[in-house]
XYZ file of C-alpha atoms in Angstrom:
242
model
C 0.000 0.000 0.000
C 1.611 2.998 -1.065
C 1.852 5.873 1.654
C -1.139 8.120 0.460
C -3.352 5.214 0.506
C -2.222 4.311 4.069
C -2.747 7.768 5.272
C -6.545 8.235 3.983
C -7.462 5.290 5.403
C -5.954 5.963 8.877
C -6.460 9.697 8.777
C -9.534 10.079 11.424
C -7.914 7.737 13.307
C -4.921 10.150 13.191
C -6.559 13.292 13.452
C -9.510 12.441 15.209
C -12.690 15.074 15.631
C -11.655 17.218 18.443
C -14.394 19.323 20.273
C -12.590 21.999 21.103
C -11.815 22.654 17.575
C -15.314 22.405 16.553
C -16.526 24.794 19.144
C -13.614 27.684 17.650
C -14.973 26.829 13.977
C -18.859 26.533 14.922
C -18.828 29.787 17.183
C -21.184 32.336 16.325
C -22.405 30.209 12.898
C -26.408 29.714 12.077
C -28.491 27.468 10.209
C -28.410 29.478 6.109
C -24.491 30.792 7.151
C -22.643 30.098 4.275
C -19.138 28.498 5.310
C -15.611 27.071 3.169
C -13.619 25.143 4.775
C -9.770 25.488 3.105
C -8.807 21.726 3.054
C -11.157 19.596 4.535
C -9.257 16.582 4.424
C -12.233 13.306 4.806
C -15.060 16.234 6.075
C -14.045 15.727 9.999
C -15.180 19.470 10.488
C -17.404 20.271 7.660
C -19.731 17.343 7.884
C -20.940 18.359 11.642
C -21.614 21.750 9.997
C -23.654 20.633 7.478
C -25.476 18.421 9.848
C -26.826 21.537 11.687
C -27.791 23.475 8.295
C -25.029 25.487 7.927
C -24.289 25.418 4.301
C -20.721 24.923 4.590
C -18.612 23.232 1.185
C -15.169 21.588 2.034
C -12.326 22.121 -0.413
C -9.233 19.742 -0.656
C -7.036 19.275 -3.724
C -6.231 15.743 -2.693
C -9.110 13.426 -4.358
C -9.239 10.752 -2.004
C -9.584 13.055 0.770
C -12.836 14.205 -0.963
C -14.260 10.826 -2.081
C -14.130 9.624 1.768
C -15.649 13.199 2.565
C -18.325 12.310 -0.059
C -18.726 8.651 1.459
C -19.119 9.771 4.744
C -21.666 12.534 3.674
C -23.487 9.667 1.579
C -24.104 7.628 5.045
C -25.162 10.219 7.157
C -27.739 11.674 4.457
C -26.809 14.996 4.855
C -27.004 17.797 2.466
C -23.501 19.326 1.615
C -20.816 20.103 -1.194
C -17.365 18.859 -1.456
C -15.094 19.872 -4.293
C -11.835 18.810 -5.268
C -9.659 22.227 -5.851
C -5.588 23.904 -4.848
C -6.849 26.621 -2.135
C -5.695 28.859 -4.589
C -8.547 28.968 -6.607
C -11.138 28.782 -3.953
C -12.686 31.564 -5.921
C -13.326 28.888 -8.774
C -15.400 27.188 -6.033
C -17.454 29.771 -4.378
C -19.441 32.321 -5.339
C -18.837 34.739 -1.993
C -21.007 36.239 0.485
C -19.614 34.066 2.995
C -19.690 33.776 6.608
C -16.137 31.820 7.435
C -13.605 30.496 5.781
C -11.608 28.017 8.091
C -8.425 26.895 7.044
C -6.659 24.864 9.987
C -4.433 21.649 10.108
C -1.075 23.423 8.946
C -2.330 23.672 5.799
C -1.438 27.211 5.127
C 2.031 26.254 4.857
C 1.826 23.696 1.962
C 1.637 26.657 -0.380
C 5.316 27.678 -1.773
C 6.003 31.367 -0.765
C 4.738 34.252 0.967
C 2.797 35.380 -2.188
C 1.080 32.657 -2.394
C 0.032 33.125 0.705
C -1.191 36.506 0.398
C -2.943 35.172 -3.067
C -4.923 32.917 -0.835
C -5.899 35.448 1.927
C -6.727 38.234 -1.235
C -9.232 35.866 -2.231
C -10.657 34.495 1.267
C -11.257 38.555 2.245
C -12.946 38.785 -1.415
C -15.208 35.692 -0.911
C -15.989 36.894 2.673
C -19.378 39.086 3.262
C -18.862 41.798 5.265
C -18.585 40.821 9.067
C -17.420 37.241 7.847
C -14.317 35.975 8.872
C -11.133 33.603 8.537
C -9.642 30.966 10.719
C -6.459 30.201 10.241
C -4.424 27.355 12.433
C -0.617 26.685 11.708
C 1.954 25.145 13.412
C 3.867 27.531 15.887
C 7.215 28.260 13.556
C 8.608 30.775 15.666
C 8.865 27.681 18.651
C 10.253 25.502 15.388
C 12.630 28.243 14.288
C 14.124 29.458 16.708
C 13.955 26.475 19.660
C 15.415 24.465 16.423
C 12.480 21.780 17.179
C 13.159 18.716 14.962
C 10.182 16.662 15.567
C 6.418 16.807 16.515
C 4.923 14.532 19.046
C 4.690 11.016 17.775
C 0.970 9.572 17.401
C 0.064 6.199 18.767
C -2.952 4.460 18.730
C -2.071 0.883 20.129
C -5.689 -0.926 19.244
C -5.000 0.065 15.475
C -1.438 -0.733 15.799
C -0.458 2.737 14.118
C 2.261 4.724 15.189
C 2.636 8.432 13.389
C 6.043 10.549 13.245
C 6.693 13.852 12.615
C 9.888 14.899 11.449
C 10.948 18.607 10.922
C 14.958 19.701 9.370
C 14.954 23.178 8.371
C 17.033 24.792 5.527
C 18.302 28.242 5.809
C 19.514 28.683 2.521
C 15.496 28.386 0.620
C 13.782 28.736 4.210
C 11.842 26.108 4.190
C 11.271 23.146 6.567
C 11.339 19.553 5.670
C 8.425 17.816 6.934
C 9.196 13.696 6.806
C 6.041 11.616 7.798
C 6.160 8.148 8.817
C 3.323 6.165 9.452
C 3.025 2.402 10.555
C 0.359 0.585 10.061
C 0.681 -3.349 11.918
C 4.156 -4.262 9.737
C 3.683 -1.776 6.799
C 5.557 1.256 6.869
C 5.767 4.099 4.344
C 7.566 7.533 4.637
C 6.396 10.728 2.737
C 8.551 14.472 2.595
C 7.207 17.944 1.614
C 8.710 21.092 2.123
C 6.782 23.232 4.107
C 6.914 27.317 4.634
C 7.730 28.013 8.127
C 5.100 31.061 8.628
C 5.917 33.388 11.941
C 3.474 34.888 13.444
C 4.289 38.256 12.385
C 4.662 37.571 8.676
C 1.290 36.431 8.641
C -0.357 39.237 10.239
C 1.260 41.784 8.141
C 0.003 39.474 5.413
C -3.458 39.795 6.816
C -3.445 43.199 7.199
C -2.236 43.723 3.624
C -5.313 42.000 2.511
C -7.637 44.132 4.260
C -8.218 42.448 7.401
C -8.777 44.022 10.820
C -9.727 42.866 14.251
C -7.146 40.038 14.537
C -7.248 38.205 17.430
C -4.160 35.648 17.932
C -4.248 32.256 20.035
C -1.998 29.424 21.411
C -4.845 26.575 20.628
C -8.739 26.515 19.696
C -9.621 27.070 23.356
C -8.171 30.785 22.760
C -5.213 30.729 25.218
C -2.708 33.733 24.791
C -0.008 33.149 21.932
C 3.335 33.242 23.456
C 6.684 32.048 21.434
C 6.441 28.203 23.323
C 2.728 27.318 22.313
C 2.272 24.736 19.878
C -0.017 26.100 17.542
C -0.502 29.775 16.058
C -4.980 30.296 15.988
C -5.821 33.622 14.189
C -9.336 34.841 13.535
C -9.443 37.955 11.208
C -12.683 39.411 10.679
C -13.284 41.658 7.400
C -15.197 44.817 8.265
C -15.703 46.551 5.136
């Protein structure tokens, strides 16, 4: 089994539905709110969304990742939209007036460069309605950077026999990390590396503000503890006013 295939068939077992997470992305949302989640991965987020009438679409460019999503939705005979598509061209996929855009999981930092980046929160501020807002979850890279972390912590899950590493090695000369995955599954064990953008927290809200966003509120986790340089994750919520 090659490692893709490994990983979307282990991935809520991986990155299971946690309800403090919901509770950051479902806050202030009503049935008729019109919602995109970034990369939705199998729907882990999305589909408990749609369940209460919230019209919310999930977005992933990885196929599988949708067809489980679309599985999933299938079974629990819900009404919803899931769309294979880069974040990039979520304006491809959406016709605006939203409510939220989410974008969590360390996605963010799949795309190549800082413009990029800035490409992708141009067109979340253009597909937001005024009021709406984006949620944005990364990995803390100013801990990884400058504490020189090499490794997340390792996921096991001993009644599916999985175990889950993390690996990080940054390189100074292109500033980017390289993000080695291994996961086991029983005796099978495949290894996947992408180069990620290590995003600080600063860069991204100057990126934010470029874009047009105000109110920014910054977070250690989804229960909205402070930020400080040794949390493990980097929460924003940006709010677009005009």
């Amino acid at each position: 089994m090659k490692f893709y295939e490994m990983l979307v068939k282990s991935y809520d077992t991986i990155f299971p539905f946690q309800p403090d997470t919901f509770r950051f992305i479902r806050e202030g949302l009503h049935a008729g709110d019109k919602v995109l989640d970034a990369a939705c991965g199998t729907g882990t987020y999305t589909l408990p969304l749609q369940e209460e009438g919230i019209l919310a679409c999930g977005v992933d460019l990885e196929e599988a990742m949708i067809e489980e999503a679309e599985k999933k939705r299938q079974r629990l005979g819900i009404d919803g939209d899931f769309v294979v598509s880069n974040m990039l061209d979520i304006d491809l996929v959406s016709e605006g007036d939203l409510r939220r855009i989410f974008i969590i999981g360390n996605s963010l930092v799949h795309l190549h460069s800082l413009d990029e980046v800035r490409n992708f929160l141009a067109s979340a501020y253009d597909l937001l309605a005024k009021e709406g807002d984006l949620l944005l979850q990364i990995i803390n890279y100013d801990r990884i950077l400058d504490q020189k972390i090499t490794k997340l912590p390792d996921i096991r899950v001993p009644e599916a026999e999985l175990l889950f590493l993390r690996r990080y090695q940054y390189d100074p000369a292109i500033h980017k990390v390289e993000f080695s995955t291994t996961l086991t599954l029983g005796t099978e064990s495949r290894t996947s590396t992408v180069d990620l953008l290590p995003l600080r927290r600063a860069e991204l809200e100057e990126a934010l503000n470029e874009c047009g966003f105000t109110e920014i509120n910054v977070y250690g986790d989804f229960k909205k503890s402070p930020w400080t340089p040794n949390s493990m994750m980097l929460v924003m919520a940006a709010r677009k006013l005009k």
